[in-house]
């Protein structure tokens, strides 16, 4: 957040907090949307030959059962088909191991300043 001076009547100023992305609700929405859309794109690529798939926006209000079936189908196929291979696990675990070793062995940043009371 940042603070912005707002001009009030009679010459007084008031601090107004400005929140990026709509605050905590907007940030949570971005986190959920960005992860969900990736699974949807994977589903479209894997099972619909790259074409977007949905039951139709009109059916959202007229036939919500179709949307429930669609979402349950995406979740079921993601649970059974969308998992990393052994090669991907090896790459990831090698990276994490290297990061841990470097964190212990490499020197950190040395900054002169006031001592921190402990």
PDB file of C-alpha atoms in Angstrom:
ATOM      1  CA  UNK A   1       0.000   0.000   0.000  1.00  0.00           C
ATOM      2  CA  UNK A   2       1.016   3.566  -0.438  1.00  0.00           C
ATOM      3  CA  UNK A   3      -0.232   6.720   1.162  1.00  0.00           C
ATOM      4  CA  UNK A   4      -1.609   9.589  -0.903  1.00  0.00           C
ATOM      5  CA  UNK A   5      -2.427  13.064   0.367  1.00  0.00           C
ATOM      6  CA  UNK A   6      -6.038  13.993  -0.377  1.00  0.00           C
ATOM      7  CA  UNK A   7      -7.147  17.628  -0.280  1.00  0.00           C
ATOM      8  CA  UNK A   8     -10.086  18.138   2.068  1.00  0.00           C
ATOM      9  CA  UNK A   9     -12.359  21.165   2.435  1.00  0.00           C
ATOM     10  CA  UNK A  10     -10.953  24.009   4.539  1.00  0.00           C
ATOM     11  CA  UNK A  11      -7.366  23.234   3.454  1.00  0.00           C
ATOM     12  CA  UNK A  12      -6.874  20.108   5.604  1.00  0.00           C
ATOM     13  CA  UNK A  13      -5.115  17.069   4.199  1.00  0.00           C
ATOM     14  CA  UNK A  14      -6.117  13.497   4.832  1.00  0.00           C
ATOM     15  CA  UNK A  15      -3.989  10.383   4.245  1.00  0.00           C
ATOM     16  CA  UNK A  16      -5.721   7.920   1.947  1.00  0.00           C
ATOM     17  CA  UNK A  17      -4.356   4.368   1.633  1.00  0.00           C
ATOM     18  CA  UNK A  18      -4.143   3.106  -1.933  1.00  0.00           C
ATOM     19  CA  UNK A  19      -4.010  -0.680  -2.286  1.00  0.00           C
ATOM     20  CA  UNK A  20      -2.541  -2.350  -5.341  1.00  0.00           C
ATOM     21  CA  UNK A  21      -4.648  -5.002  -7.126  1.00  0.00           C
ATOM     22  CA  UNK A  22      -7.662  -4.335  -4.920  1.00  0.00           C
ATOM     23  CA  UNK A  23      -5.990  -5.247  -1.640  1.00  0.00           C
ATOM     24  CA  UNK A  24      -6.013  -8.735  -0.177  1.00  0.00           C
ATOM     25  CA  UNK A  25      -9.187  -9.805  -1.995  1.00  0.00           C
ATOM     26  CA  UNK A  26      -7.761  -8.775  -5.367  1.00  0.00           C
ATOM     27  CA  UNK A  27      -4.430 -10.488  -4.644  1.00  0.00           C
ATOM     28  CA  UNK A  28      -6.227 -13.708  -3.651  1.00  0.00           C
ATOM     29  CA  UNK A  29      -8.272 -13.493  -6.840  1.00  0.00           C
ATOM     30  CA  UNK A  30      -5.136 -13.132  -8.956  1.00  0.00           C
ATOM     31  CA  UNK A  31      -3.515 -16.109  -7.224  1.00  0.00           C
ATOM     32  CA  UNK A  32      -6.555 -18.341  -7.718  1.00  0.00           C
ATOM     33  CA  UNK A  33      -7.178 -17.240 -11.325  1.00  0.00           C
ATOM     34  CA  UNK A  34      -3.558 -17.573 -12.429  1.00  0.00           C
ATOM     35  CA  UNK A  35      -3.340 -21.162 -11.169  1.00  0.00           C
ATOM     36  CA  UNK A  36      -6.783 -22.220 -12.377  1.00  0.00           C
ATOM     37  CA  UNK A  37      -6.345 -20.840 -15.896  1.00  0.00           C
ATOM     38  CA  UNK A  38      -3.183 -22.893 -16.390  1.00  0.00           C
ATOM     39  CA  UNK A  39      -5.057 -26.125 -15.674  1.00  0.00           C
ATOM     40  CA  UNK A  40      -7.835 -25.018 -18.048  1.00  0.00           C
ATOM     41  CA  UNK A  41      -5.304 -24.306 -20.826  1.00  0.00           C
ATOM     42  CA  UNK A  42      -3.687 -27.700 -20.226  1.00  0.00           C
ATOM     43  CA  UNK A  43      -7.120 -29.365 -20.445  1.00  0.00           C
ATOM     44  CA  UNK A  44      -7.915 -27.560 -23.709  1.00  0.00           C
ATOM     45  CA  UNK A  45      -4.563 -28.486 -25.217  1.00  0.00           C
ATOM     46  CA  UNK A  46      -4.578 -32.110 -24.110  1.00  0.00           C
ATOM     47  CA  UNK A  47      -8.210 -33.085 -24.676  1.00  0.00           C
ATOM     48  CA  UNK A  48      -9.607 -30.513 -27.136  1.00  0.00           C
ATOM     49  CA  UNK A  49      -6.698 -30.201 -29.590  1.00  0.00           C
ATOM     50  CA  UNK A  50      -5.920 -26.671 -28.384  1.00  0.00           C
ATOM     51  CA  UNK A  51      -9.423 -25.316 -28.873  1.00  0.00           C
ATOM     52  CA  UNK A  52     -11.172 -23.603 -26.000  1.00  0.00           C
ATOM     53  CA  UNK A  53     -13.847 -25.753 -24.443  1.00  0.00           C
ATOM     54  CA  UNK A  54     -16.765 -24.755 -22.296  1.00  0.00           C
ATOM     55  CA  UNK A  55     -20.454 -25.620 -22.069  1.00  0.00           C
ATOM     56  CA  UNK A  56     -21.328 -22.094 -23.232  1.00  0.00           C
ATOM     57  CA  UNK A  57     -21.904 -18.869 -21.345  1.00  0.00           C
ATOM     58  CA  UNK A  58     -25.650 -19.012 -21.912  1.00  0.00           C
ATOM     59  CA  UNK A  59     -25.843 -22.366 -20.153  1.00  0.00           C
ATOM     60  CA  UNK A  60     -24.302 -20.844 -17.030  1.00  0.00           C
ATOM     61  CA  UNK A  61     -27.743 -19.536 -16.068  1.00  0.00           C
ATOM     62  CA  UNK A  62     -30.036 -21.956 -17.903  1.00  0.00           C
ATOM     63  CA  UNK A  63     -28.266 -25.255 -17.266  1.00  0.00           C
ATOM     64  CA  UNK A  64     -25.776 -24.998 -14.381  1.00  0.00           C
ATOM     65  CA  UNK A  65     -25.556 -28.806 -14.336  1.00  0.00           C
ATOM     66  CA  UNK A  66     -23.525 -28.679 -17.572  1.00  0.00           C
ATOM     67  CA  UNK A  67     -21.000 -26.365 -15.903  1.00  0.00           C
ATOM     68  CA  UNK A  68     -20.760 -28.629 -12.869  1.00  0.00           C
ATOM     69  CA  UNK A  69     -20.125 -31.614 -15.155  1.00  0.00           C
ATOM     70  CA  UNK A  70     -17.525 -29.636 -17.109  1.00  0.00           C
ATOM     71  CA  UNK A  71     -15.655 -28.524 -13.986  1.00  0.00           C
ATOM     72  CA  UNK A  72     -15.753 -32.021 -12.467  1.00  0.00           C
ATOM     73  CA  UNK A  73     -14.422 -33.426 -15.766  1.00  0.00           C
ATOM     74  CA  UNK A  74     -11.509 -30.955 -15.766  1.00  0.00           C
ATOM     75  CA  UNK A  75     -10.689 -31.746 -12.124  1.00  0.00           C
ATOM     76  CA  UNK A  76     -10.907 -35.517 -12.670  1.00  0.00           C
ATOM     77  CA  UNK A  77      -8.677 -35.450 -15.756  1.00  0.00           C
ATOM     78  CA  UNK A  78      -6.173 -33.160 -14.026  1.00  0.00           C
ATOM     79  CA  UNK A  79      -6.010 -35.571 -11.084  1.00  0.00           C
ATOM     80  CA  UNK A  80      -5.391 -38.586 -13.317  1.00  0.00           C
ATOM     81  CA  UNK A  81      -3.304 -37.136 -16.185  1.00  0.00           C
ATOM     82  CA  UNK A  82      -1.584 -33.988 -14.963  1.00  0.00           C
ATOM     83  CA  UNK A  83       1.403 -35.033 -12.880  1.00  0.00           C
ATOM     84  CA  UNK A  84       5.155 -34.591 -13.344  1.00  0.00           C
ATOM     85  CA  UNK A  85       7.282 -37.283 -14.936  1.00  0.00           C
ATOM     86  CA  UNK A  86      10.264 -38.893 -13.248  1.00  0.00           C
ATOM     87  CA  UNK A  87      12.583 -36.740 -15.382  1.00  0.00           C
ATOM     88  CA  UNK A  88      10.788 -33.556 -14.207  1.00  0.00           C
ATOM     89  CA  UNK A  89      11.098 -34.677 -10.571  1.00  0.00           C
ATOM     90  CA  UNK A  90      14.839 -35.255 -11.026  1.00  0.00           C
ATOM     91  CA  UNK A  91      15.326 -31.778 -12.473  1.00  0.00           C
ATOM     92  CA  UNK A  92      13.287 -30.136  -9.709  1.00  0.00           C
ATOM     93  CA  UNK A  93      14.936 -32.029  -6.845  1.00  0.00           C
ATOM     94  CA  UNK A  94      18.401 -31.329  -8.291  1.00  0.00           C
ATOM     95  CA  UNK A  95      17.575 -27.639  -8.396  1.00  0.00           C
ATOM     96  CA  UNK A  96      16.265 -27.588  -4.818  1.00  0.00           C
ATOM     97  CA  UNK A  97      19.288 -29.524  -3.550  1.00  0.00           C
ATOM     98  CA  UNK A  98      21.658 -27.146  -5.319  1.00  0.00           C
ATOM     99  CA  UNK A  99      19.850 -24.136  -3.853  1.00  0.00           C
ATOM    100  CA  UNK A 100      20.092 -25.562  -0.313  1.00  0.00           C
ATOM    101  CA  UNK A 101      23.807 -26.344  -0.713  1.00  0.00           C
ATOM    102  CA  UNK A 102      24.547 -22.888  -2.102  1.00  0.00           C
ATOM    103  CA  UNK A 103      22.571 -21.255   0.716  1.00  0.00           C
ATOM    104  CA  UNK A 104      24.803 -22.983   3.267  1.00  0.00           C
ATOM    105  CA  UNK A 105      28.139 -22.726   1.465  1.00  0.00           C
ATOM    106  CA  UNK A 106      28.140 -19.351  -0.307  1.00  0.00           C
ATOM    107  CA  UNK A 107      28.781 -16.161   1.635  1.00  0.00           C
ATOM    108  CA  UNK A 108      25.935 -13.756   2.127  1.00  0.00           C
ATOM    109  CA  UNK A 109      25.868  -9.986   1.791  1.00  0.00           C
ATOM    110  CA  UNK A 110      27.902  -8.110   4.392  1.00  0.00           C
ATOM    111  CA  UNK A 111      26.428  -4.733   5.318  1.00  0.00           C
ATOM    112  CA  UNK A 112      27.830  -2.305   7.845  1.00  0.00           C
ATOM    113  CA  UNK A 113      25.223  -0.703  10.023  1.00  0.00           C
ATOM    114  CA  UNK A 114      23.761  -0.508  13.462  1.00  0.00           C
ATOM    115  CA  UNK A 115      23.718  -3.777  15.400  1.00  0.00           C
ATOM    116  CA  UNK A 116      20.333  -5.402  15.728  1.00  0.00           C
ATOM    117  CA  UNK A 117      19.314  -5.838  19.368  1.00  0.00           C
ATOM    118  CA  UNK A 118      18.641  -9.469  20.205  1.00  0.00           C
TER     119      UNK A 118
END
